[in-house]
XYZ file of C-alpha atoms in Angstrom:
240
model
C 40.905 195.743 195.804
C 40.659 197.435 199.196
C 43.048 200.351 199.526
C 46.065 199.447 201.635
C 46.868 201.834 204.494
C 50.012 203.919 204.446
C 53.117 202.615 206.197
C 53.800 203.477 209.866
C 56.930 205.148 211.218
C 58.655 205.247 214.587
C 57.007 207.745 216.980
C 60.120 209.953 217.031
C 59.989 210.380 213.232
C 56.269 210.998 212.796
C 56.544 214.736 213.417
C 58.698 215.303 210.327
C 56.862 213.019 207.874
C 53.808 214.344 206.016
C 50.847 212.882 207.850
C 53.233 211.085 210.216
C 53.520 208.090 207.856
C 55.361 206.796 204.792
C 52.895 207.244 201.939
C 52.439 204.444 199.425
C 53.506 205.462 195.940
C 55.984 207.972 197.340
C 59.781 208.210 197.212
C 61.715 209.152 200.343
C 65.381 210.046 199.827
C 67.655 209.936 202.869
C 71.133 211.459 203.069
C 73.460 211.333 206.050
C 76.438 209.260 204.916
C 80.047 210.252 204.242
C 80.213 208.286 200.995
C 77.396 208.889 198.537
C 77.372 205.272 197.292
C 78.642 203.273 200.280
C 77.583 199.726 201.172
C 75.620 200.520 204.343
C 72.507 202.647 204.812
C 72.409 205.540 207.218
C 70.944 205.231 210.700
C 68.141 207.442 209.438
C 67.214 205.070 206.591
C 67.481 202.146 209.002
C 65.155 203.913 211.433
C 62.500 204.397 208.750
C 62.673 200.743 207.690
C 62.709 199.600 211.326
C 59.588 201.583 212.148
C 57.780 200.222 209.107
C 58.519 196.596 209.994
C 57.696 197.155 213.672
C 54.296 198.382 212.529
C 53.658 195.211 210.520
C 54.969 196.219 207.086
C 57.147 193.985 204.911
C 60.431 195.491 203.722
C 62.725 194.645 200.832
C 66.391 195.701 200.942
C 68.326 196.004 197.671
C 72.026 196.651 197.147
C 73.015 196.930 200.818
C 75.310 194.025 201.764
C 76.342 196.030 204.832
C 72.776 196.364 206.101
C 72.992 196.903 209.861
C 70.936 194.020 211.240
C 71.966 194.631 214.856
C 71.334 198.370 214.582
C 67.920 197.834 212.977
C 66.994 195.357 215.706
C 67.970 197.893 218.373
C 65.590 200.369 216.749
C 62.738 197.906 217.109
C 62.726 196.298 213.648
C 60.949 192.992 213.094
C 63.753 191.232 211.211
C 61.402 188.456 210.136
C 59.715 190.964 207.834
C 62.794 191.740 205.703
C 63.672 190.297 202.280
C 67.282 190.919 201.227
C 68.848 191.203 197.762
C 72.403 192.006 198.777
C 74.298 192.455 195.509
C 72.034 192.789 192.456
C 74.688 194.685 190.472
C 73.313 196.381 187.377
C 69.984 194.588 187.852
C 69.148 196.574 190.963
C 66.176 198.274 189.272
C 64.717 194.884 188.305
C 65.028 193.738 191.903
C 63.214 196.871 193.105
C 60.401 196.346 190.593
C 59.913 192.715 191.644
C 59.934 193.476 195.374
C 57.603 196.460 194.973
C 54.836 194.045 194.043
C 55.376 191.914 197.139
C 56.360 194.226 200.025
C 55.293 197.541 201.515
C 58.684 199.299 201.587
C 61.739 198.876 199.361
C 64.994 200.259 200.754
C 67.573 200.603 197.996
C 71.021 202.069 197.478
C 71.508 202.394 193.711
C 75.111 201.821 192.558
C 75.016 205.244 190.903
C 72.631 208.108 190.242
C 69.467 206.598 188.705
C 68.611 207.418 185.115
C 65.383 209.033 183.970
C 64.204 205.624 182.742
C 64.815 204.087 186.169
C 62.861 206.894 187.818
C 59.894 206.510 185.458
C 59.654 202.718 185.579
C 60.085 202.377 189.309
C 57.705 205.274 189.915
C 55.030 203.455 187.924
C 55.690 200.207 189.789
C 55.294 201.668 193.279
C 52.272 203.805 192.425
C 49.016 202.993 194.194
C 46.307 202.133 191.642
C 43.113 200.085 191.411
C 45.258 197.071 190.452
C 48.257 197.463 192.750
C 48.432 198.341 196.434
C 51.491 200.533 196.022
C 54.744 200.629 197.930
C 57.139 203.133 199.470
C 60.547 203.564 197.839
C 63.096 204.430 200.506
C 66.365 205.524 198.889
C 69.636 205.630 200.810
C 71.083 208.438 198.693
C 69.775 210.761 196.003
C 66.677 210.310 193.836
C 65.556 212.889 191.255
C 62.112 214.265 192.083
C 61.813 212.551 195.462
C 58.554 213.350 197.244
C 60.272 213.674 200.629
C 63.937 214.395 201.365
C 65.511 213.872 204.772
C 69.009 215.019 205.672
C 71.083 215.685 208.749
C 72.100 219.278 209.427
C 73.792 218.576 212.781
C 75.331 215.485 214.338
C 77.040 215.113 217.728
C 78.235 211.818 219.205
C 78.341 211.469 222.993
C 80.089 209.149 225.398
C 83.751 210.073 225.696
C 85.053 211.227 229.045
C 88.412 212.972 229.561
C 89.858 211.496 226.394
C 88.519 207.988 227.074
C 85.246 206.134 227.073
C 82.756 204.559 224.686
C 80.318 206.127 222.276
C 76.854 205.967 223.827
C 74.614 207.855 221.441
C 74.299 210.469 218.725
C 72.199 213.625 218.828
C 71.089 214.813 215.406
C 68.954 217.452 213.779
C 66.905 216.055 210.896
C 65.637 218.450 208.225
C 62.782 217.352 205.972
C 61.420 218.945 202.812
C 60.025 217.829 199.477
C 57.064 218.298 197.203
C 53.404 219.051 197.892
C 52.552 218.592 201.558
C 56.255 218.176 202.318
C 57.208 221.497 200.695
C 57.670 223.416 203.957
C 60.906 222.411 205.681
C 60.548 220.898 209.135
C 63.169 219.820 211.628
C 63.375 217.384 214.516
C 66.075 216.802 217.144
C 66.603 213.146 217.890
C 68.774 210.589 219.589
C 69.801 208.497 216.560
C 70.713 206.160 218.140
C 70.249 206.581 221.885
C 72.411 204.678 224.366
C 70.145 201.622 224.114
C 70.094 201.698 220.295
C 66.562 203.101 220.071
C 65.431 206.270 218.304
C 63.763 208.937 220.399
C 63.218 212.656 220.623
C 66.050 214.679 222.133
C 65.013 217.367 224.584
C 67.608 219.920 225.687
C 68.683 219.490 229.283
C 67.563 222.084 231.778
C 69.637 223.441 234.636
C 70.148 220.804 237.291
C 69.031 217.898 235.116
C 71.220 214.853 234.856
C 70.552 214.220 231.167
C 71.112 210.814 229.598
C 73.246 208.519 231.711
C 76.722 207.879 230.422
C 76.857 210.766 227.954
C 78.845 213.941 227.773
C 78.666 216.864 225.387
C 80.679 219.858 224.301
C 80.244 221.445 227.721
C 81.445 218.302 229.492
C 84.876 216.700 229.580
C 85.010 215.756 225.936
C 83.303 214.038 223.069
C 82.928 213.742 219.334
C 81.150 216.071 216.970
C 80.319 215.777 213.303
C 79.701 218.576 210.834
C 77.702 217.964 207.658
C 79.496 219.564 204.720
C 78.219 219.156 201.158
C 76.497 215.900 202.051
C 79.515 214.462 203.873
C 80.130 214.009 207.579
C 83.332 215.504 209.019
C 84.122 213.988 212.410
C 86.162 215.816 215.050
C 87.335 214.662 218.477
C 88.138 216.792 221.498
C 88.933 216.269 225.163
C 89.806 218.280 228.271
């Protein structure tokens, strides 16, 4: 069996992923939600799945009835390459094992912290061997021994004017660490999402620049910020 290539990522996320790709046989754990076991994935997990499908990979989604189809589409996802198992209940691990043999990426939110048996069995199922092409396990939440861990250390929403307006985008700082090649922590500053729903690098504005149309920040008239505390997101509003 010819060795399958690793799975592509969106250009804005390549700088923080080892080798700029999602490696087959690896586990990527993503954390940037308020509730550890909520029904929807984070924008960050969506962005990774969106980039994979946009690059031609097939994706399975397990245990996420609130999967953000519109948000994923705005990030460039090919929705025709997604297979959904919305509510597998206690059989979520079985669903992951089945999909891992058919798709390139499995995005899962376990209903609770996975057991050691879950970790071992799923790890064997996604591994790249002479008999199986391997898959990427993308976990919206925690996973013991994950190869790569992504988390938000800063999050600021933009778009409010003097107490009014509409949210137009979120600037974030993504920190990445893990095992092996991912051992050294790296960070990236992104629009996640930008005003048009896409994911792109955020570059600090210079004096005299106009910045992103329709956005304001802490130095403007007002806005929304979010602090990440113990894995949760604390949102604050302010205005002039």
